[in-house]
mmCIF file of C-alpha atoms in Angstrom:
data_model
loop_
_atom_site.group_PDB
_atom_site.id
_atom_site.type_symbol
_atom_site.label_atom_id
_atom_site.label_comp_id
_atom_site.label_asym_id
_atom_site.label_seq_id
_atom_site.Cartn_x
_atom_site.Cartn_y
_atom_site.Cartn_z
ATOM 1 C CA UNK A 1 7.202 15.718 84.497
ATOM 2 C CA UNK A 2 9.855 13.629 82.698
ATOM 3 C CA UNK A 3 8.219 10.991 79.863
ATOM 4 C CA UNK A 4 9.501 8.477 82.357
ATOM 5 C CA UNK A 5 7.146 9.408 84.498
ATOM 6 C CA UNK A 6 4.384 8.895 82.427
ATOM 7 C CA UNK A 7 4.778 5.269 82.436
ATOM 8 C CA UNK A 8 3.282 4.009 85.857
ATOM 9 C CA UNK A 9 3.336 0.869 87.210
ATOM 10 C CA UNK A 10 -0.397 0.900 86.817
ATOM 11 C CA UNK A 11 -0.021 1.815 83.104
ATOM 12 C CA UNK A 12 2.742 -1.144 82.360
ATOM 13 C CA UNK A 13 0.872 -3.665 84.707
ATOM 14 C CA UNK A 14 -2.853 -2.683 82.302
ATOM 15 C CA UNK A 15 -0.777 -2.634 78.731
ATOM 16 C CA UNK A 16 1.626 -6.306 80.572
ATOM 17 C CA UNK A 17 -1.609 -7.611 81.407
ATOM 18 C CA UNK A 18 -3.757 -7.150 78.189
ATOM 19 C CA UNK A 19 -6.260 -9.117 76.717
ATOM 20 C CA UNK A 20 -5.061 -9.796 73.040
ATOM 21 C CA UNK A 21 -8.538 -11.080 71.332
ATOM 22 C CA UNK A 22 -7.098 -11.181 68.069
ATOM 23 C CA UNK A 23 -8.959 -10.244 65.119
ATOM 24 C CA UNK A 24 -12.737 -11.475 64.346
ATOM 25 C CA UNK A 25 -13.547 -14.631 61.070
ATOM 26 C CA UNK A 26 -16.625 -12.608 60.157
ATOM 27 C CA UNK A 27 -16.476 -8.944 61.504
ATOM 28 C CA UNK A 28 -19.384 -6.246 60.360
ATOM 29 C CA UNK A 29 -16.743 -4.027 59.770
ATOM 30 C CA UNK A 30 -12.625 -3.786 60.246
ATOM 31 C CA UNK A 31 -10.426 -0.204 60.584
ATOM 32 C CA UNK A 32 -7.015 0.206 60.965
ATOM 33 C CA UNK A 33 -5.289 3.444 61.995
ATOM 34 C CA UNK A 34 -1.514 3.942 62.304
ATOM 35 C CA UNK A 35 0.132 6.589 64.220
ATOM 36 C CA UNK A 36 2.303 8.459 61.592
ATOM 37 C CA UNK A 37 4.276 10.020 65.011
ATOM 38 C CA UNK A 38 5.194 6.688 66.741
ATOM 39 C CA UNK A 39 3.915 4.008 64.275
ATOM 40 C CA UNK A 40 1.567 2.303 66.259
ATOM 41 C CA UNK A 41 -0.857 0.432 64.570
ATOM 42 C CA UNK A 42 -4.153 -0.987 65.584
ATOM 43 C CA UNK A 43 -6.526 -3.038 63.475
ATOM 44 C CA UNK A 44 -10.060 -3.853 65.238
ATOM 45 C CA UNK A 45 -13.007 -5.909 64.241
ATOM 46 C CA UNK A 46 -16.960 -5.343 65.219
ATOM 47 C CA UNK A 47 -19.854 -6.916 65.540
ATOM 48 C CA UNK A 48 -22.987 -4.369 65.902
ATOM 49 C CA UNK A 49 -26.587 -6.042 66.845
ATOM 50 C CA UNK A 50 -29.396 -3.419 67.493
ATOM 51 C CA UNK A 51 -27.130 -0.667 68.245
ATOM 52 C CA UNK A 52 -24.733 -3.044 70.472
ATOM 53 C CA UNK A 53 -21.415 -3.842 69.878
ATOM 54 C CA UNK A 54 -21.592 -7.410 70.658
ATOM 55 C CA UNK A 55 -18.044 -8.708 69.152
ATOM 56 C CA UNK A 56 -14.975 -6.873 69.162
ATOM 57 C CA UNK A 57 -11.225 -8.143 67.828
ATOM 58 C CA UNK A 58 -8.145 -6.424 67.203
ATOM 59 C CA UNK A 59 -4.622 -6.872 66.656
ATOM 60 C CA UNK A 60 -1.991 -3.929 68.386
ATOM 61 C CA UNK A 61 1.348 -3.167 67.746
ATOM 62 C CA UNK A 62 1.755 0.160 69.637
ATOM 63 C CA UNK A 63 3.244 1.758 72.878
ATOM 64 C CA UNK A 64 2.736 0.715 76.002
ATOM 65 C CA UNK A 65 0.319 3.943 75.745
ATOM 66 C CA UNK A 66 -1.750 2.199 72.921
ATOM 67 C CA UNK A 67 -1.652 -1.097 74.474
ATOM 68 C CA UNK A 68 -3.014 0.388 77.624
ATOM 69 C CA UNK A 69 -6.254 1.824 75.828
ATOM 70 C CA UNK A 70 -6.774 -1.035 73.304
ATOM 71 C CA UNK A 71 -6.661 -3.016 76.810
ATOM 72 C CA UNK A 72 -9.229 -1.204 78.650
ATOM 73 C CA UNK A 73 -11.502 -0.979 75.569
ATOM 74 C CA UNK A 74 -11.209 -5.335 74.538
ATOM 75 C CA UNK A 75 -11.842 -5.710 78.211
ATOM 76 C CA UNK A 76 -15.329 -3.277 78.085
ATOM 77 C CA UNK A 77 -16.482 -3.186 74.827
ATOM 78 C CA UNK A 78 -18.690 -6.278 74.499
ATOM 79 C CA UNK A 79 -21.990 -4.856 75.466
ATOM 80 C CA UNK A 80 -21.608 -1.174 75.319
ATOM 81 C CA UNK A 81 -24.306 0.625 73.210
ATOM 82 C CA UNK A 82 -22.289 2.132 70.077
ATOM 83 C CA UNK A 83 -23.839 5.775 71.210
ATOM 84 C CA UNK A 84 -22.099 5.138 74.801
ATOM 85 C CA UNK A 85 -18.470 4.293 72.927
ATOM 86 C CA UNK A 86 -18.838 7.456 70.367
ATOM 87 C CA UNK A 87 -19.214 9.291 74.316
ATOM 88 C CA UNK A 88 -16.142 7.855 75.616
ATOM 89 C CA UNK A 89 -14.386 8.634 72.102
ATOM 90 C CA UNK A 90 -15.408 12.193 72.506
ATOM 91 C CA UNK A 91 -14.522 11.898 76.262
ATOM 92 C CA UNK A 92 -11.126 10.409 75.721
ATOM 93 C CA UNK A 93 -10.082 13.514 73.246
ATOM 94 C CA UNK A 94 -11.335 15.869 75.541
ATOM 95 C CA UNK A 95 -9.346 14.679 77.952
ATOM 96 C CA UNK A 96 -6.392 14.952 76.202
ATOM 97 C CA UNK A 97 -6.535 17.801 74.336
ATOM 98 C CA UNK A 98 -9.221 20.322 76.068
ATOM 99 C CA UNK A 99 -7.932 19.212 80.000
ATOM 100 C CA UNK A 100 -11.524 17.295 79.907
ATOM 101 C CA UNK A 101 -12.237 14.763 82.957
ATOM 102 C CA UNK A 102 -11.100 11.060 82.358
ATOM 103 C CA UNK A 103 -14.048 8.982 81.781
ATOM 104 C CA UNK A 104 -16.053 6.973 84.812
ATOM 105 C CA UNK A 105 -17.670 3.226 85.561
ATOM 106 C CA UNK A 106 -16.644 0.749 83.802
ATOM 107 C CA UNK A 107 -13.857 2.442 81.884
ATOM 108 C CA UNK A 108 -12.213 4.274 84.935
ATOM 109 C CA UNK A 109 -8.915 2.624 84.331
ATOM 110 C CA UNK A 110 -8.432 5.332 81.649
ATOM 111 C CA UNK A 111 -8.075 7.973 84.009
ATOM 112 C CA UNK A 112 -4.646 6.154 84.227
ATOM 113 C CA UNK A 113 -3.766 8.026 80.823
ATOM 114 C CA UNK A 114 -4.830 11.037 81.932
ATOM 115 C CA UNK A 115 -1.181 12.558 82.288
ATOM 116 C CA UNK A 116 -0.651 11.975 78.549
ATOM 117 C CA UNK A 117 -2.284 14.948 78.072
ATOM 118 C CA UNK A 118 0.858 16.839 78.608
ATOM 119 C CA UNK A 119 2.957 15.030 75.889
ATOM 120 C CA UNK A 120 1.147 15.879 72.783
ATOM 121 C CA UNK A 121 3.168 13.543 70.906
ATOM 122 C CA UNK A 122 1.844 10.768 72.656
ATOM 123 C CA UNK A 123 -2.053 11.392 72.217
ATOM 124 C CA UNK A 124 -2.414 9.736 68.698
ATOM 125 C CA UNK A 125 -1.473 6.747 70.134
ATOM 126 C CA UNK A 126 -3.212 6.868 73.112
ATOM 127 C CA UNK A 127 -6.283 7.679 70.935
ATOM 128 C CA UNK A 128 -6.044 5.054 68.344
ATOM 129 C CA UNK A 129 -8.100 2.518 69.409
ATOM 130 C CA UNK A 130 -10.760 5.205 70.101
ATOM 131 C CA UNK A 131 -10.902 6.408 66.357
ATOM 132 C CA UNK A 132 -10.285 2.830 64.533
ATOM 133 C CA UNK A 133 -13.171 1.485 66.187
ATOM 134 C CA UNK A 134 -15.319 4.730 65.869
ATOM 135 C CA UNK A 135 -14.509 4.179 62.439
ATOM 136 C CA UNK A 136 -15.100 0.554 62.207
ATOM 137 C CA UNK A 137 -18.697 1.500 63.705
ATOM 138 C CA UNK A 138 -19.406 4.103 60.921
ATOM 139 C CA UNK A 139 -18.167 1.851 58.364
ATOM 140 C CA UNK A 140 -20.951 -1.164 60.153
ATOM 141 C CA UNK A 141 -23.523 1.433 60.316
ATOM 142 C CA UNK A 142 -23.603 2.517 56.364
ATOM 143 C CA UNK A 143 -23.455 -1.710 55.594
ATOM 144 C CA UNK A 144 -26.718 -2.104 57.603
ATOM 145 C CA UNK A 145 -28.202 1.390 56.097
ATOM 146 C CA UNK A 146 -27.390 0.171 52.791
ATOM 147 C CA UNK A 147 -28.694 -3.592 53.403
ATOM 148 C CA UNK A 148 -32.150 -1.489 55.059
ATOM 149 C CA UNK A 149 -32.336 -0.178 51.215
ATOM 150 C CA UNK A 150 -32.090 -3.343 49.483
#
């Protein structure tokens, strides 16, 4: 398979076609990752009620690899339980990087990126959005752990 090939229509008409939210006033919590092999970079923005994300922002500048994810996940993520997005994290890298099946329901369109699993190079981007806001959630959950103390 050339790298060419990797890029399909459906791929450039998701990352063309993507929901830019922009970043959040008053997030729980904020990550950014950056792809030291390409130099994407995403920044996202949560809001977590009762185990729900129930706000999400972010602001790409990636691949149209990146841009495909970070499309799929602004268009889903309102509403998903944080234990059903640290799944589809864990999903997405298996995937990738164990020849794992490309996640179901409402986040099919990421089967689109399953052939990125044969261009290593290409998985950190791919996979960004997945860890920033898997981070961003850790980072919310330790705020409201540490407000529970107070």
């Amino acid at each position: 398979m050339e790298l060419s090939d990797l890029y399909s229509d459906k791929i450039l008409d998701l990352a063309g076609n993507a929901c830019q939210p922009g970043r959040l006033i008053d997030p729980d919590a904020s990550a950014r990752k950056v792809s030291r092999v390409c130099g994407s970079v995403i920044e996202v923005d949560v809001v977590v009620r009762g185990g729900v994300i129930t706000d999400y922002g972010h602001e790409v500048s990636a691949c149209a690899l990146g841009q495909t994810s970070a499309a799929v996940v602004a268009r889903e993520i309102v509403g998903t339980p944080v234990s059903e997005f640290r799944q589809l994290r864990d999903q997405m890298h298996s995937m990738l990087k164990d020849n794992g099946r490309p996640p179901e329901g409402k986040w099919s369109d990421l089967r689109f990126l399953e052939p990125v699993r044969e261009y290593r190079a290409r998985h950190m981007s791919t996979l960004l959005v997945f860890d920033a806001v898997a981070e961003a959630l850790e980072k919310a959950e330790s705020i409201e752990s540490l407000a529970a103390k107070r």
